[in-house]
Amino acid sequence: MKKLLLTLLLSLTLAITGCANADNETNQTANNETPAETQEQQESQLSTTIKLTKEGEEVISEETVEFEEGESLMEVMDRNFELTTGFGGDFIVGIDGLGSEEESDYYWNISVNGESLMVGASDYTLEENDEVHFDYQKVE
């Protein structure tokens, strides 16, 4: 009887220990996947600097924003600023309350890395470390 009880106790101990180890392995696998996914998301996050000025001199704001590969300048601007758009939503006429279609003698000039942007914000795909400059200037 003692032998049977001892065998049963030993079997039960092994079963419980085995289940605990299986649970630990499952938790470790789950925990290991989460940082990898987070790292992958962080690697897909790119950043760019967006500077807003008025007539080339008055700095309104300058901030670094994050974006994902393949996003357009318009998508990033829309997510980070309050925009007023014109011409079917393809043209930025106001940023954070500055500018509107009513002020026809002013416009937002866009340059990226020191060169005037020759396409609309919807058509420009941002790249890592782009320096985007929106200057609110008077039409001359």
PDB file of C-alpha atoms in Angstrom:
ATOM      1  CA  MET A   1       0.000   0.000   0.000  1.00  0.00           C
ATOM      2  CA  LYS A   2       2.816   2.394   0.854  1.00  0.00           C
ATOM      3  CA  LYS A   3       4.411   1.557  -2.473  1.00  0.00           C
ATOM      4  CA  LEU A   4       1.177   2.329  -4.344  1.00  0.00           C
ATOM      5  CA  LEU A   5       0.689   5.578  -2.447  1.00  0.00           C
ATOM      6  CA  LEU A   6       4.301   6.585  -3.058  1.00  0.00           C
ATOM      7  CA  THR A   7       4.004   5.766  -6.770  1.00  0.00           C
ATOM      8  CA  LEU A   8       0.758   7.745  -7.021  1.00  0.00           C
ATOM      9  CA  LEU A   9       2.300  10.733  -5.208  1.00  0.00           C
ATOM     10  CA  LEU A  10       5.382  10.632  -7.407  1.00  0.00           C
ATOM     11  CA  SER A  11       3.241  10.448 -10.568  1.00  0.00           C
ATOM     12  CA  LEU A  12       1.105  13.349  -9.413  1.00  0.00           C
ATOM     13  CA  THR A  13       4.222  15.442  -8.627  1.00  0.00           C
ATOM     14  CA  LEU A  14       5.684  14.732 -12.066  1.00  0.00           C
ATOM     15  CA  ALA A  15       2.401  15.591 -13.761  1.00  0.00           C
ATOM     16  CA  ILE A  16       2.080  18.919 -11.918  1.00  0.00           C
ATOM     17  CA  THR A  17       5.730  19.817 -12.547  1.00  0.00           C
ATOM     18  CA  GLY A  18       5.377  18.951 -16.228  1.00  0.00           C
ATOM     19  CA  CYS A  19       2.270  21.137 -16.596  1.00  0.00           C
ATOM     20  CA  ALA A  20       3.981  24.035 -14.841  1.00  0.00           C
ATOM     21  CA  ASN A  21       6.965  23.794 -17.185  1.00  0.00           C
ATOM     22  CA  ALA A  22       4.661  23.675 -20.202  1.00  0.00           C
ATOM     23  CA  ASP A  23       2.895  26.818 -18.962  1.00  0.00           C
ATOM     24  CA  ASN A  24       6.242  28.568 -18.429  1.00  0.00           C
ATOM     25  CA  GLU A  25       7.370  27.658 -21.928  1.00  0.00           C
ATOM     26  CA  THR A  26       4.099  29.002 -23.354  1.00  0.00           C
ATOM     27  CA  ASN A  27       4.480  32.238 -21.390  1.00  0.00           C
ATOM     28  CA  GLN A  28       8.112  32.610 -22.426  1.00  0.00           C
ATOM     29  CA  THR A  29       7.176  32.098 -26.085  1.00  0.00           C
ATOM     30  CA  ALA A  30       4.360  34.630 -25.828  1.00  0.00           C
ATOM     31  CA  ASN A  31       6.604  37.100 -24.007  1.00  0.00           C
ATOM     32  CA  ASN A  32       9.371  36.662 -26.568  1.00  0.00           C
ATOM     33  CA  GLU A  33       6.981  37.393 -29.451  1.00  0.00           C
ATOM     34  CA  THR A  34       5.763  40.671 -28.042  1.00  0.00           C
ATOM     35  CA  PRO A  35       9.159  42.444 -27.969  1.00  0.00           C
ATOM     36  CA  ALA A  36       9.916  41.202 -31.490  1.00  0.00           C
ATOM     37  CA  GLU A  37       6.634  42.629 -32.736  1.00  0.00           C
ATOM     38  CA  THR A  38       7.307  45.878 -30.894  1.00  0.00           C
ATOM     39  CA  GLN A  39      10.806  46.041 -32.351  1.00  0.00           C
ATOM     40  CA  GLU A  40       9.405  45.434 -35.836  1.00  0.00           C
ATOM     41  CA  GLN A  41       6.906  48.249 -35.353  1.00  0.00           C
ATOM     42  CA  GLN A  42       9.644  50.560 -34.105  1.00  0.00           C
ATOM     43  CA  GLU A  43      11.815  49.703 -37.090  1.00  0.00           C
ATOM     44  CA  SER A  44       8.957  50.573 -39.454  1.00  0.00           C
ATOM     45  CA  GLN A  45       8.506  53.961 -37.729  1.00  0.00           C
ATOM     46  CA  LEU A  46      10.467  56.652 -39.516  1.00  0.00           C
ATOM     47  CA  SER A  47      10.783  60.309 -38.547  1.00  0.00           C
ATOM     48  CA  THR A  48      10.925  63.668 -40.247  1.00  0.00           C
ATOM     49  CA  THR A  49      11.170  67.282 -39.138  1.00  0.00           C
ATOM     50  CA  ILE A  50       8.354  69.655 -40.050  1.00  0.00           C
ATOM     51  CA  LYS A  51       8.952  73.367 -39.655  1.00  0.00           C
ATOM     52  CA  LEU A  52       6.296  76.055 -40.061  1.00  0.00           C
ATOM     53  CA  THR A  53       7.333  79.670 -40.636  1.00  0.00           C
ATOM     54  CA  LYS A  54       5.696  82.899 -41.756  1.00  0.00           C
ATOM     55  CA  GLU A  55       7.405  84.881 -44.507  1.00  0.00           C
ATOM     56  CA  GLY A  56      10.620  82.949 -43.973  1.00  0.00           C
ATOM     57  CA  GLU A  57      11.435  84.588 -40.656  1.00  0.00           C
ATOM     58  CA  GLU A  58       8.861  84.011 -37.945  1.00  0.00           C
ATOM     59  CA  VAL A  59       9.090  80.409 -36.691  1.00  0.00           C
ATOM     60  CA  ILE A  60       5.616  79.154 -35.857  1.00  0.00           C
ATOM     61  CA  SER A  61       6.597  75.621 -34.889  1.00  0.00           C
ATOM     62  CA  GLU A  62       9.186  72.949 -35.508  1.00  0.00           C
ATOM     63  CA  GLU A  63       8.695  69.344 -34.524  1.00  0.00           C
ATOM     64  CA  THR A  64       9.796  65.845 -35.343  1.00  0.00           C
ATOM     65  CA  VAL A  65       6.955  63.519 -36.316  1.00  0.00           C
ATOM     66  CA  GLU A  66       6.857  59.784 -36.919  1.00  0.00           C
ATOM     67  CA  PHE A  67       5.455  58.066 -39.968  1.00  0.00           C
ATOM     68  CA  GLU A  68       5.438  54.707 -41.670  1.00  0.00           C
ATOM     69  CA  GLU A  69       7.219  53.856 -44.882  1.00  0.00           C
ATOM     70  CA  GLY A  70       5.148  54.791 -47.926  1.00  0.00           C
ATOM     71  CA  GLU A  71       3.092  57.530 -46.257  1.00  0.00           C
ATOM     72  CA  SER A  72       2.521  60.782 -48.100  1.00  0.00           C
ATOM     73  CA  LEU A  73       3.305  64.194 -46.680  1.00  0.00           C
ATOM     74  CA  MET A  74      -0.432  64.963 -46.699  1.00  0.00           C
ATOM     75  CA  GLU A  75      -1.219  61.888 -44.548  1.00  0.00           C
ATOM     76  CA  VAL A  76       1.416  62.848 -41.983  1.00  0.00           C
ATOM     77  CA  MET A  77       0.372  66.500 -41.948  1.00  0.00           C
ATOM     78  CA  ASP A  78      -3.286  65.556 -41.539  1.00  0.00           C
ATOM     79  CA  ARG A  79      -2.461  63.330 -38.577  1.00  0.00           C
ATOM     80  CA  ASN A  80      -0.273  65.905 -36.799  1.00  0.00           C
ATOM     81  CA  PHE A  81      -1.827  69.281 -37.667  1.00  0.00           C
ATOM     82  CA  GLU A  82      -5.247  70.807 -38.148  1.00  0.00           C
ATOM     83  CA  LEU A  83      -5.465  71.269 -41.910  1.00  0.00           C
ATOM     84  CA  THR A  84      -7.721  73.254 -44.188  1.00  0.00           C
ATOM     85  CA  THR A  85      -7.560  71.960 -47.737  1.00  0.00           C
ATOM     86  CA  GLY A  86      -8.747  73.202 -51.098  1.00  0.00           C
ATOM     87  CA  PHE A  87      -9.050  71.944 -54.658  1.00  0.00           C
ATOM     88  CA  GLY A  88     -10.650  68.640 -53.702  1.00  0.00           C
ATOM     89  CA  GLY A  89      -8.460  68.112 -50.650  1.00  0.00           C
ATOM     90  CA  ASP A  90      -5.201  68.027 -52.607  1.00  0.00           C
ATOM     91  CA  PHE A  91      -3.922  71.486 -51.662  1.00  0.00           C
ATOM     92  CA  ILE A  92      -3.097  72.696 -48.137  1.00  0.00           C
ATOM     93  CA  VAL A  93      -4.502  76.186 -47.658  1.00  0.00           C
ATOM     94  CA  GLY A  94      -4.440  76.326 -43.854  1.00  0.00           C
ATOM     95  CA  ILE A  95      -2.343  74.792 -41.091  1.00  0.00           C
ATOM     96  CA  ASP A  96      -3.414  75.073 -37.448  1.00  0.00           C
ATOM     97  CA  GLY A  97      -5.751  77.967 -38.293  1.00  0.00           C
ATOM     98  CA  LEU A  98      -3.257  80.014 -40.297  1.00  0.00           C
ATOM     99  CA  GLY A  99      -4.359  80.587 -43.861  1.00  0.00           C
ATOM    100  CA  SER A 100      -7.540  80.021 -45.734  1.00  0.00           C
ATOM    101  CA  GLU A 101      -8.966  80.273 -49.201  1.00  0.00           C
ATOM    102  CA  GLU A 102     -10.238  83.754 -48.275  1.00  0.00           C
ATOM    103  CA  GLU A 103      -6.679  85.087 -47.930  1.00  0.00           C
ATOM    104  CA  SER A 104      -5.859  84.760 -51.604  1.00  0.00           C
ATOM    105  CA  ASP A 105      -2.665  86.828 -51.376  1.00  0.00           C
ATOM    106  CA  TYR A 106      -0.965  84.281 -49.073  1.00  0.00           C
ATOM    107  CA  TYR A 107      -0.127  80.615 -49.616  1.00  0.00           C
ATOM    108  CA  TRP A 108       1.854  77.796 -48.016  1.00  0.00           C
ATOM    109  CA  ASN A 109       5.094  77.192 -49.914  1.00  0.00           C
ATOM    110  CA  ILE A 110       6.482  73.698 -49.301  1.00  0.00           C
ATOM    111  CA  SER A 111      10.132  72.740 -49.516  1.00  0.00           C
ATOM    112  CA  VAL A 112      11.794  69.444 -48.651  1.00  0.00           C
ATOM    113  CA  ASN A 113      15.499  69.286 -47.866  1.00  0.00           C
ATOM    114  CA  GLY A 114      15.928  72.866 -49.069  1.00  0.00           C
ATOM    115  CA  GLU A 115      14.262  72.393 -52.475  1.00  0.00           C
ATOM    116  CA  SER A 116      10.796  73.580 -53.458  1.00  0.00           C
ATOM    117  CA  LEU A 117       8.352  70.735 -53.715  1.00  0.00           C
ATOM    118  CA  MET A 118       7.211  70.393 -57.321  1.00  0.00           C
ATOM    119  CA  VAL A 119       4.272  68.088 -56.480  1.00  0.00           C
ATOM    120  CA  GLY A 120       1.416  68.345 -54.018  1.00  0.00           C
ATOM    121  CA  ALA A 121       1.669  67.071 -50.460  1.00  0.00           C
ATOM    122  CA  SER A 122      -0.566  64.128 -51.433  1.00  0.00           C
ATOM    123  CA  ASP A 123       1.902  63.092 -54.127  1.00  0.00           C
ATOM    124  CA  TYR A 124       5.100  63.346 -52.090  1.00  0.00           C
ATOM    125  CA  THR A 125       6.170  60.181 -50.257  1.00  0.00           C
ATOM    126  CA  LEU A 126       8.157  61.052 -47.145  1.00  0.00           C
ATOM    127  CA  GLU A 127      11.577  59.569 -46.523  1.00  0.00           C
ATOM    128  CA  GLU A 128      13.526  59.113 -43.308  1.00  0.00           C
ATOM    129  CA  ASN A 129      15.052  62.377 -41.991  1.00  0.00           C
ATOM    130  CA  ASP A 130      13.412  64.615 -44.606  1.00  0.00           C
ATOM    131  CA  GLU A 131      13.419  68.252 -43.531  1.00  0.00           C
ATOM    132  CA  VAL A 132      10.016  69.610 -44.490  1.00  0.00           C
ATOM    133  CA  HIS A 133       9.491  73.359 -44.416  1.00  0.00           C
ATOM    134  CA  PHE A 134       6.113  75.054 -44.841  1.00  0.00           C
ATOM    135  CA  ASP A 135       6.490  78.811 -45.248  1.00  0.00           C
ATOM    136  CA  TYR A 136       3.387  81.001 -45.221  1.00  0.00           C
ATOM    137  CA  GLN A 137       4.265  83.695 -47.699  1.00  0.00           C
ATOM    138  CA  LYS A 138       2.656  86.481 -49.636  1.00  0.00           C
ATOM    139  CA  VAL A 139       2.169  86.123 -53.378  1.00  0.00           C
ATOM    140  CA  GLU A 140       4.386  88.621 -55.174  1.00  0.00           C
TER     141      GLU A 140
END
